[in-house]
XYZ file of N, CA and C in Angstrom:
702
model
N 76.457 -29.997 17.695
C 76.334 -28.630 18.205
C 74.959 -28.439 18.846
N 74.976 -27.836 20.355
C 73.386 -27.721 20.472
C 73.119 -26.378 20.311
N 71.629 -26.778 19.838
C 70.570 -25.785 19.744
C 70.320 -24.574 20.502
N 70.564 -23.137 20.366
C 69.635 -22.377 21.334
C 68.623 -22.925 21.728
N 68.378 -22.136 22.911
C 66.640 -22.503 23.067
C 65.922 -21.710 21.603
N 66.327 -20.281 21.412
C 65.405 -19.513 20.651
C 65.409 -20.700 19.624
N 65.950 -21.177 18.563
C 66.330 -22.490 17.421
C 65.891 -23.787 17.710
N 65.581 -24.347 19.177
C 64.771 -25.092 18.934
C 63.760 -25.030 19.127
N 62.652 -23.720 20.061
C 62.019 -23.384 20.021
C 61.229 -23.364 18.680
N 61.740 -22.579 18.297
C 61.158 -22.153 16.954
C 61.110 -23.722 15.850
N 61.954 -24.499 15.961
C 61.674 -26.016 15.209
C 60.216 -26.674 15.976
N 60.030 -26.572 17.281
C 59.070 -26.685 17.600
C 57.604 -26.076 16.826
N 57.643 -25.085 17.107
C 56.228 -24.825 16.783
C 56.244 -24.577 15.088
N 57.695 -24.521 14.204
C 57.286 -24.495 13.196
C 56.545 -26.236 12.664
N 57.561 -26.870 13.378
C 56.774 -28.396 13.335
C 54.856 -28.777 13.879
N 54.817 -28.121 15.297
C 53.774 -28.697 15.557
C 52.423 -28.332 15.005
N 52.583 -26.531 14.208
C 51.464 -25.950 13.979
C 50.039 -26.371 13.506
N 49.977 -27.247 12.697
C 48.662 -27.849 12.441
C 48.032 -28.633 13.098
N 48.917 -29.286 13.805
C 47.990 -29.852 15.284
C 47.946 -29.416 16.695
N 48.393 -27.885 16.604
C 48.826 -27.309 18.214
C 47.241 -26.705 18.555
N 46.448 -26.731 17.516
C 45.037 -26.118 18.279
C 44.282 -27.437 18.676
N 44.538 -28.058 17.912
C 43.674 -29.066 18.659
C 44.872 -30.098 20.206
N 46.250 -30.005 19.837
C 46.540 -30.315 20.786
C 46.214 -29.644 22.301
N 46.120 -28.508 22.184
C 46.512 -27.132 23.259
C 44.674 -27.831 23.875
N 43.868 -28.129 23.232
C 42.587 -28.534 24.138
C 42.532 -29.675 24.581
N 43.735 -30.547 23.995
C 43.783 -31.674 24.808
C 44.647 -32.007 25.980
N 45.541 -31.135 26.223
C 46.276 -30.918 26.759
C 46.141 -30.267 28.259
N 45.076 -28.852 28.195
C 44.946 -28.079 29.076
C 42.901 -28.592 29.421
N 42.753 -29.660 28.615
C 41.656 -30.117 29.193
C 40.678 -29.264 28.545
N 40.606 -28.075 27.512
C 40.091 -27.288 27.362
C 39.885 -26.036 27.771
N 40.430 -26.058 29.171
C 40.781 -25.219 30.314
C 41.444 -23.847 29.758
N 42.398 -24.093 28.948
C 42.763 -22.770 28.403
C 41.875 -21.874 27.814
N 40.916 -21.895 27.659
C 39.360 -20.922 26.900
C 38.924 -20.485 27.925
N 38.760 -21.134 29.379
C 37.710 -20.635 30.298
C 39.008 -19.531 31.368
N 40.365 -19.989 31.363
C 41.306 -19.277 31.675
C 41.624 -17.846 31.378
N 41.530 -17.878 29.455
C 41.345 -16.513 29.234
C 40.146 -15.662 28.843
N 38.848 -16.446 28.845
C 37.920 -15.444 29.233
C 38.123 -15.021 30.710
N 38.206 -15.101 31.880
C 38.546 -14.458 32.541
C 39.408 -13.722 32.485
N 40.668 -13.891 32.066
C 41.427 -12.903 31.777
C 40.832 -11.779 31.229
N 40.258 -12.014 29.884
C 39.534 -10.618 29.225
C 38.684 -10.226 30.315
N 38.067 -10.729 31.080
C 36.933 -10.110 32.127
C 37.639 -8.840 32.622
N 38.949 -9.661 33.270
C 39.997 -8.675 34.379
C 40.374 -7.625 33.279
N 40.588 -7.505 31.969
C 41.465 -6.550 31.474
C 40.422 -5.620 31.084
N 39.329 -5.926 30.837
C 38.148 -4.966 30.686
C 38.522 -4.232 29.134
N 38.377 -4.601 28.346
C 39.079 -4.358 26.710
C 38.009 -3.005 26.378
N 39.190 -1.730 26.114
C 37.851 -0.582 25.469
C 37.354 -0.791 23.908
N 36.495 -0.439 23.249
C 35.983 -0.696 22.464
C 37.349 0.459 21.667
N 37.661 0.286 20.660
C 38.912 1.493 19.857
C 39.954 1.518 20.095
N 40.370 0.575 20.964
C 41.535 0.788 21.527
C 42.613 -0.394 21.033
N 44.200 -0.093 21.205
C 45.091 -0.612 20.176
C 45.811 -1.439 20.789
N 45.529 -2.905 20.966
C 46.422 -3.919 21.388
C 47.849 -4.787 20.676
N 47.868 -5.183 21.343
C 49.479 -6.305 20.697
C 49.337 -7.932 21.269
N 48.994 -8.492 20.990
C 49.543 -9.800 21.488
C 50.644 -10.605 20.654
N 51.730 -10.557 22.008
C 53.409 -10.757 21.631
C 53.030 -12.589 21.880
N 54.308 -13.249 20.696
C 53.864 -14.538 20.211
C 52.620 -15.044 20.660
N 51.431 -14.770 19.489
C 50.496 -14.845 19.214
C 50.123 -16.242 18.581
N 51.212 -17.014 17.975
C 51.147 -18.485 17.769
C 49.692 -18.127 16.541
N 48.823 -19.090 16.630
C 47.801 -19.278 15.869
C 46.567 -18.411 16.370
N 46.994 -17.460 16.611
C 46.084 -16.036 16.787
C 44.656 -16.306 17.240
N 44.519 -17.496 18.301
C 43.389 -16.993 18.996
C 43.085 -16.360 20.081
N 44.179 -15.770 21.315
C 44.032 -14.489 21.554
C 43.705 -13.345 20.861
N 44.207 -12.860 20.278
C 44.565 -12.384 18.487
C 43.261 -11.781 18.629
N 42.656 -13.155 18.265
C 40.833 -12.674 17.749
C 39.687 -12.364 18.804
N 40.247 -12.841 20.244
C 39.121 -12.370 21.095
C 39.584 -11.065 21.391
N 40.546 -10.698 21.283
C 41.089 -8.972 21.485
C 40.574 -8.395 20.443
N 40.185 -8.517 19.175
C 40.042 -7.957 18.198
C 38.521 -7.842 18.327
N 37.927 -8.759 18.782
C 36.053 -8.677 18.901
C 36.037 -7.543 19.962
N 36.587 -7.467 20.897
C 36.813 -6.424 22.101
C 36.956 -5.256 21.502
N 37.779 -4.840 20.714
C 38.174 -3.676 20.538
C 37.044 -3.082 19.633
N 36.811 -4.072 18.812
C 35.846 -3.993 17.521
C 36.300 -3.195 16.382
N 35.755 -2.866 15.354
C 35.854 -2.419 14.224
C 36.793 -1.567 14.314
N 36.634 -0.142 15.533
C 37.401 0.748 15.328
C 38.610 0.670 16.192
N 38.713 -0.401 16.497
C 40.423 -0.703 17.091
C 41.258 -1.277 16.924
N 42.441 -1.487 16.540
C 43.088 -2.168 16.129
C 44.299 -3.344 17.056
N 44.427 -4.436 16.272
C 45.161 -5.622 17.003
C 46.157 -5.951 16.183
N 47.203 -6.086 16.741
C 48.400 -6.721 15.674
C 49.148 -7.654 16.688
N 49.370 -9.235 15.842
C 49.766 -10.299 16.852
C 51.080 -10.624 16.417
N 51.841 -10.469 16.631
C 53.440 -10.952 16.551
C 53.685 -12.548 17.076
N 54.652 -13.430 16.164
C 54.772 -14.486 16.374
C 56.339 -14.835 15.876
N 57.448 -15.539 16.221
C 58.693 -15.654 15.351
C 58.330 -17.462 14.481
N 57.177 -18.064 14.415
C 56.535 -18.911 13.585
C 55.767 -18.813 12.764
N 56.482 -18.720 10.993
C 55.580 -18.595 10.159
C 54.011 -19.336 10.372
N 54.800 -20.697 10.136
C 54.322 -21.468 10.413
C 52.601 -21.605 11.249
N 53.154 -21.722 12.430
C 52.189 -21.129 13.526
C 50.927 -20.063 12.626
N 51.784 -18.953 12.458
C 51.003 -17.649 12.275
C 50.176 -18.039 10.702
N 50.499 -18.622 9.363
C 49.712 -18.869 8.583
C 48.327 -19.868 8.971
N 48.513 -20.217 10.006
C 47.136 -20.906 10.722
C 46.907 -19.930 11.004
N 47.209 -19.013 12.072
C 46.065 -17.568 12.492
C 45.690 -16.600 11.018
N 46.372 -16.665 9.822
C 45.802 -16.163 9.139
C 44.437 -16.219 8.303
N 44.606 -17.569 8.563
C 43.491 -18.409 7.630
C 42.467 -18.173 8.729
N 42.229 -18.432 10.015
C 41.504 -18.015 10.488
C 40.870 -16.333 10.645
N 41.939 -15.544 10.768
C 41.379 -14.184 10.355
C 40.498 -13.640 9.237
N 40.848 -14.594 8.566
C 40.493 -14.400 7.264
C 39.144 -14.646 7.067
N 38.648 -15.963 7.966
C 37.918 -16.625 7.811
C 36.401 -15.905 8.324
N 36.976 -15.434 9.424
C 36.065 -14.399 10.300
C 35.710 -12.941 9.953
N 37.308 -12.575 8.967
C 36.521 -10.984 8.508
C 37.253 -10.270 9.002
N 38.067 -10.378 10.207
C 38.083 -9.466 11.003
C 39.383 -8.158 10.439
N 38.749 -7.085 9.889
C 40.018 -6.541 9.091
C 40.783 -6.044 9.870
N 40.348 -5.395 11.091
C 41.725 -4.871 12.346
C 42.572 -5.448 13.030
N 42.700 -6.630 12.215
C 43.674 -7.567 12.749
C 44.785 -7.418 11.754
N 46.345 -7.998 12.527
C 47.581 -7.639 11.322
C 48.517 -8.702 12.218
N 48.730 -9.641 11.298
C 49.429 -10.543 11.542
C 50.875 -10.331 11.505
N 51.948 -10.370 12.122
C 53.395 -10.096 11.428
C 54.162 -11.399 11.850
N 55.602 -10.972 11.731
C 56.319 -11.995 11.975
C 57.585 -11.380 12.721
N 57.676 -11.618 13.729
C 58.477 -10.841 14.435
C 59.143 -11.485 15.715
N 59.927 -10.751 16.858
C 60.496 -11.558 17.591
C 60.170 -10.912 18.878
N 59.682 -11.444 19.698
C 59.299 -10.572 20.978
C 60.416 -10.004 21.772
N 61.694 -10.844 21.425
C 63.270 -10.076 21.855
C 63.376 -8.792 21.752
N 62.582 -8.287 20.650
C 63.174 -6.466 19.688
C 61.639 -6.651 19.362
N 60.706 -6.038 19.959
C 59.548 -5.843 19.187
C 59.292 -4.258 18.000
N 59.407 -4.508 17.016
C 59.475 -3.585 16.009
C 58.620 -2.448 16.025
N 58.621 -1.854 17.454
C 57.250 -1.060 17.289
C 57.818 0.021 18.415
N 56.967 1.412 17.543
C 57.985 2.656 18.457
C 57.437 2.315 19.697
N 58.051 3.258 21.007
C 57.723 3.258 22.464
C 56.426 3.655 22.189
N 55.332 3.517 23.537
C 54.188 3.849 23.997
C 53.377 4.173 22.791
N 53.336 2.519 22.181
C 52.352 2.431 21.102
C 50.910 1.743 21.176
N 50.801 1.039 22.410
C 49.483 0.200 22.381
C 49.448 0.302 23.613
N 47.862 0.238 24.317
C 46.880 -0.003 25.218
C 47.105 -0.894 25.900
N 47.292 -2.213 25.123
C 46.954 -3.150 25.904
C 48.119 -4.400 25.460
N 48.981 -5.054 26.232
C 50.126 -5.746 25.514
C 49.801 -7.185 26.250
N 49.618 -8.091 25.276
C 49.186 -9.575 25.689
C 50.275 -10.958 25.714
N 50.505 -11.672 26.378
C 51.533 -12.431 26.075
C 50.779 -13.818 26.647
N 50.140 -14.704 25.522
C 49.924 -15.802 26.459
C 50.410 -17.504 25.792
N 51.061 -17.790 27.278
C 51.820 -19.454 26.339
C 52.981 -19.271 25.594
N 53.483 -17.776 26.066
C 54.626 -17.647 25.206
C 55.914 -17.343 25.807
N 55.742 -16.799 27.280
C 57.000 -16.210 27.943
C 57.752 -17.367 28.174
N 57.513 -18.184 28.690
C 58.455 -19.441 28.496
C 59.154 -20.388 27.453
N 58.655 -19.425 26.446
C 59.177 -20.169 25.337
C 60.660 -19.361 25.043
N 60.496 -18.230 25.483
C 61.716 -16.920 24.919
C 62.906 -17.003 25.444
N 64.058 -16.867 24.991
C 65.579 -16.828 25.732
C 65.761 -16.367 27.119
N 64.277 -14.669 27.162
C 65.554 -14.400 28.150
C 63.997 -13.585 28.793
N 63.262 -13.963 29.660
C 62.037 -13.051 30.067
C 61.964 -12.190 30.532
N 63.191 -11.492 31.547
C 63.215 -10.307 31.788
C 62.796 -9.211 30.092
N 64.174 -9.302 29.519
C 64.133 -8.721 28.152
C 62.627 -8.763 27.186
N 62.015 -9.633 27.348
C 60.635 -9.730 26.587
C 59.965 -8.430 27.543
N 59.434 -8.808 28.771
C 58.700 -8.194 29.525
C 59.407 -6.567 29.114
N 60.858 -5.979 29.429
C 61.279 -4.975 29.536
C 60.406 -4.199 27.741
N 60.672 -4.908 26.973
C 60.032 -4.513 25.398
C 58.827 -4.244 25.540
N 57.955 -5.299 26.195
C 56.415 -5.227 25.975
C 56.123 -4.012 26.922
N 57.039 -3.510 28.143
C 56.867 -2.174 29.023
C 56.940 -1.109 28.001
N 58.259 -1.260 27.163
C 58.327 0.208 26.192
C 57.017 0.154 25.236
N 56.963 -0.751 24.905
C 55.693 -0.507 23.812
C 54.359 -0.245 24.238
N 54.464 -0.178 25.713
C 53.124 0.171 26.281
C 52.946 1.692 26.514
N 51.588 2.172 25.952
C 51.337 3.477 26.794
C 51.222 3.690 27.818
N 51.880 5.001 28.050
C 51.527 5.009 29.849
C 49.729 5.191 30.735
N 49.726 4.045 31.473
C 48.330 3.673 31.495
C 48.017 2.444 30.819
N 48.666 2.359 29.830
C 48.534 0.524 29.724
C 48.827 -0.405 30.418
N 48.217 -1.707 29.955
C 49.134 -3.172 30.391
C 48.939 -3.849 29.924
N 50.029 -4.384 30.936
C 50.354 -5.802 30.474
C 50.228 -7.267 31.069
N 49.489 -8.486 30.043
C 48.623 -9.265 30.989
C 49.937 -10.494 30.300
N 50.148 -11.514 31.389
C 50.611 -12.250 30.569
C 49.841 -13.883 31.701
N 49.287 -14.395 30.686
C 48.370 -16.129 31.007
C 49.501 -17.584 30.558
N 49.930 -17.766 31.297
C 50.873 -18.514 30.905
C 50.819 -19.617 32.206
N 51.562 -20.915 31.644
C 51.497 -22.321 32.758
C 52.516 -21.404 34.529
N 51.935 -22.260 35.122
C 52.505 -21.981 36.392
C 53.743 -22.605 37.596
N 53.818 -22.729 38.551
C 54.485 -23.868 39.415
C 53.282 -23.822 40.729
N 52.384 -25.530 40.648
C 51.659 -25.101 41.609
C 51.883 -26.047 42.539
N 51.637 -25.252 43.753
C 52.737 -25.257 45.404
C 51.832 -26.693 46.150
N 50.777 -27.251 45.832
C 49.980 -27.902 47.038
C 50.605 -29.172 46.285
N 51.081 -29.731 47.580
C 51.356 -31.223 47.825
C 51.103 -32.159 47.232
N 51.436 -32.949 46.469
C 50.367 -34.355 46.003
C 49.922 -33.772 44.549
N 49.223 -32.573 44.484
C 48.371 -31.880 42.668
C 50.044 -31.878 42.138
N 50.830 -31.114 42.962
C 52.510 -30.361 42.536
C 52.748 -32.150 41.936
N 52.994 -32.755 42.000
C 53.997 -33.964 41.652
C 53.433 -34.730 40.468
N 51.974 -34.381 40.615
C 50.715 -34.980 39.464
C 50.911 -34.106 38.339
N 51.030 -32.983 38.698
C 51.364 -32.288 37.563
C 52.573 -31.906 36.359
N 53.585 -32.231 37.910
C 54.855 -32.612 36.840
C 54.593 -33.750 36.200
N 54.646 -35.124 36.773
C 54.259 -36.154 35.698
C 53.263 -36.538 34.627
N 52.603 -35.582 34.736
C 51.589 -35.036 33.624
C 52.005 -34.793 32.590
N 53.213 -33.583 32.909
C 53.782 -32.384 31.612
C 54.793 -33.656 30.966
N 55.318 -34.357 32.449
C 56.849 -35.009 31.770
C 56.264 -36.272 30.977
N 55.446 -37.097 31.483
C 54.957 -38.752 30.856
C 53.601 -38.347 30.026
N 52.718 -37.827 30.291
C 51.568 -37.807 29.512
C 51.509 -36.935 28.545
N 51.671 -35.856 28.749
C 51.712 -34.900 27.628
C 52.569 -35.080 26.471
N 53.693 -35.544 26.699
C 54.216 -36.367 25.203
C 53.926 -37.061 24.906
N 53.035 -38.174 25.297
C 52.087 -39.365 24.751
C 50.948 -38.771 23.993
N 50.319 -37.846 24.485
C 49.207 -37.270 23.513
C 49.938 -36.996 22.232
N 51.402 -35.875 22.449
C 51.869 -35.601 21.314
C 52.247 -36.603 20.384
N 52.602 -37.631 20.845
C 52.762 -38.622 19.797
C 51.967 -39.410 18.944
N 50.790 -39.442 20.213
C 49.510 -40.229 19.741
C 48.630 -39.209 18.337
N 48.711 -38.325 19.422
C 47.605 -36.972 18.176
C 48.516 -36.143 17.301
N 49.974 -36.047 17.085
C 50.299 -34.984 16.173
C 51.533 -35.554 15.994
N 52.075 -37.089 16.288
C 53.239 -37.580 15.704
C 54.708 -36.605 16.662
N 54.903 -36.197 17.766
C 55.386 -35.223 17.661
C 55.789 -35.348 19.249
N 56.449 -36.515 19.435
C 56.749 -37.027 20.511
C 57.739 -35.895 21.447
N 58.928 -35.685 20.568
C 59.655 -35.125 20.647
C 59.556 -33.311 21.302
N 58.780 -32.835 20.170
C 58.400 -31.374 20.330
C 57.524 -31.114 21.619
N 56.745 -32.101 22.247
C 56.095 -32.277 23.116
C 56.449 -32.463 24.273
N 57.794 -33.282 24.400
C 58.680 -33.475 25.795
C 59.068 -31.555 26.229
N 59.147 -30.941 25.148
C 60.098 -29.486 25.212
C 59.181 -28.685 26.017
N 57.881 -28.921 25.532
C 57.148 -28.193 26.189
C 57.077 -28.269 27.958
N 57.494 -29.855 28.156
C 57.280 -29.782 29.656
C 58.549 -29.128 30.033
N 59.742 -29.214 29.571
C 60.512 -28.494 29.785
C 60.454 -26.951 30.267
N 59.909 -26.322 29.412
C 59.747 -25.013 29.370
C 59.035 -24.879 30.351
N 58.440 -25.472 30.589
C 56.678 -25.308 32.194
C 57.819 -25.541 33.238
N 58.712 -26.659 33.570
C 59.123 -27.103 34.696
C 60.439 -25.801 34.607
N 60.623 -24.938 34.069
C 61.898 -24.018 34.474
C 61.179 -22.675 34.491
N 59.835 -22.804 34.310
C 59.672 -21.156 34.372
C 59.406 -20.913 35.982
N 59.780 -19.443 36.029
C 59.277 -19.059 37.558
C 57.496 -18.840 38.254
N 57.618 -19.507 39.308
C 56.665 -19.694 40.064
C 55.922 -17.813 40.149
N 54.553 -17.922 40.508
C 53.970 -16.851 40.869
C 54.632 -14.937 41.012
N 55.226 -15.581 42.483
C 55.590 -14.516 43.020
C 56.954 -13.934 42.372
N 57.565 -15.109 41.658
C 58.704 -14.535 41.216
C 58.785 -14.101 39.936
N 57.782 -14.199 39.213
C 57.521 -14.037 38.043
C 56.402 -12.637 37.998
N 55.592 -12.323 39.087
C 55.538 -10.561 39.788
C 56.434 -9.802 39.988
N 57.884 -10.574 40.539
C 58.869 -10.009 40.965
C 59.804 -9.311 39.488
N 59.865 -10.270 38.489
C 60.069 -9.901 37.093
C 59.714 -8.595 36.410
N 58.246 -8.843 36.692
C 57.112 -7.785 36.113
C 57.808 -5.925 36.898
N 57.965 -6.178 37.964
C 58.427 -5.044 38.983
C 59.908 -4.825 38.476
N 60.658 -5.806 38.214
C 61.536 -4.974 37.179
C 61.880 -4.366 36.166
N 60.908 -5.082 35.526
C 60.721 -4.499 33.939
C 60.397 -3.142 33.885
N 59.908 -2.668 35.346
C 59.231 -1.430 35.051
C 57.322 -1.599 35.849
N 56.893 -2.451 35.608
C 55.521 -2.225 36.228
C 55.156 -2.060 37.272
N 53.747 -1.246 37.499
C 53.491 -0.817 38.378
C 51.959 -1.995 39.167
N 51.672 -2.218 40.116
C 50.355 -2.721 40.562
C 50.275 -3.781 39.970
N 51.879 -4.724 40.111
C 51.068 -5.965 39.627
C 50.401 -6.878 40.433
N 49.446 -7.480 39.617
C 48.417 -8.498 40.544
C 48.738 -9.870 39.466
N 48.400 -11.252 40.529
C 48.403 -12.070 40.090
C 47.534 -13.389 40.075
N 46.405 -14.173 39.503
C 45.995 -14.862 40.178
C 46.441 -16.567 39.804
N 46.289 -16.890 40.604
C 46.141 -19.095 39.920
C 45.212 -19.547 39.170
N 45.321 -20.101 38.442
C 44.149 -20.625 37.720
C 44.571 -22.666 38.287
N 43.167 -23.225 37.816
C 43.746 -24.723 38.317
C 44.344 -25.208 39.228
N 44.396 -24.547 40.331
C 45.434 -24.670 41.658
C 47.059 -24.444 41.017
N 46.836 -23.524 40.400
C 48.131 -22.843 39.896
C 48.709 -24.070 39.250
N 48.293 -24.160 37.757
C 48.571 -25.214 36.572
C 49.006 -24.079 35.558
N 48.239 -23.051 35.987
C 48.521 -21.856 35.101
C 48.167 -20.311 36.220
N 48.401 -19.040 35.364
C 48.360 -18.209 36.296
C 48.375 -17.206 35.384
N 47.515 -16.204 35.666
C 47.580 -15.016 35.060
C 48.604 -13.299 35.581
N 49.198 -12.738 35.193
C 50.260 -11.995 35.809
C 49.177 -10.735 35.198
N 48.615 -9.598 35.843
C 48.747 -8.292 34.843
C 49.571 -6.936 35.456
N 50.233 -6.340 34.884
C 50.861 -5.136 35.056
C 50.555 -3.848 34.477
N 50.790 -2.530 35.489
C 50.570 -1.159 34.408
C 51.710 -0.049 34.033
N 51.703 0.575 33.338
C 52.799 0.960 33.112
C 52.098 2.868 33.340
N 53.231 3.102 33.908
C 52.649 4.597 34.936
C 53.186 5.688 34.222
């Protein structure tokens, strides 16, 4: 019988969690840190103010939203991997940070009334989900009006020659690391999977504009290896 995606998804990262932080820097070269500090640059985080980051995995978005907001604001990171998420706990923990709230949840049905948070984060995760319209349409309701929504996630990038290097990157190398560094040959092929079917740039703006958002902008990161989407909700 095969697997949903949501079911093997989720065997994934409940499997890879103890080595997905150190994989994720070997992987993206480290690149993923300098990706979303810019991101935070662009989102300009108010100090009090009440974010979400939807599958939050091992909550280090999580925690640079939570230094942003600071003491008097609050962050709550949703993840459907225990797994995953008892690594972001231990780290929360580790740091102090009490306005943080870990749950366990499904970004399909996010458990949270309409126009509840500021600021709604999704990164490394939309491609993991069944169905992305439906994620995006949730993370719109749960936004206040005047919020948004940023989502940093891998890309499809268009230039000649990088485009073909990069697929054989995701497809031959990147499961060799996984096997080499986290035993995990397998869980690692999925991931290129998920990169090679998600939508490119413009069509993945085009998404955002259905869900409901308003002024979305988008940029490339890496000659579009990755790409940042943000949207507002009016």
């Amino acid at each position: 019988m095969q697997q949903s995606k949501e079911q093997r998804v989720h065997n994934v990262f409940e499997k890879i969690s103890d080595n997905y932080d150190k994989m994720n820097s070997v992987i993206s070269f480290q690149q993923h840190i300098k990706w979303r500090k810019d991101t935070m640059r662009r989102m300009n985080v108010q100090p009090g103010s009440k974010a979400l980051d939807v599958c939050c995995g091992t909550a280090d978005w999580t925690i640079a939203l939570a230094e942003a907001v600071g003491p008097t604001g609050k962050v709550t990171g949703l993840d459907f991997s225990q797994n995953m998420l008892n690594v972001g706990i231990e780290k929360v923990k580790d740091l102090g940070l009490e306005q943080v709230t870990l749950i366990h949840g499904n970004a399909m049905e996010l458990p949270f009334p309409d126009n509840s948070f500021d600021y709604v984060t999704i990164g490394f995760g939309l491609r993991n989900v069944p169905d992305y319209l439906q994620v995006l349409k949730e993370i719109h309701r749960v936004l206040k009006p005047g919020g948004i929504a940023v989502c940093l996630e891998t890309s499809q990038p268009t230039l000649i020659g990088y485009k073909q290097l990069y697929y054989f990157y995701f497809r031959f190398i990147m499961p060799l690391f996984g096997k080499l560094l986290a035993k995990s040959y397998r869980e690692y092929s999925w991931l290129h999977e998920s990169a090679r079917d998600f939508p490119g740039m413009r069509e993945l703006a085009k998404l955002f504009e259905k869900a409901g958002f308003n002024e979305v902008k988008y940029k490339p990161y890496s000659g579009g290896a990755a790409a940042v989407h943000i949207g507002k909700k009016i």
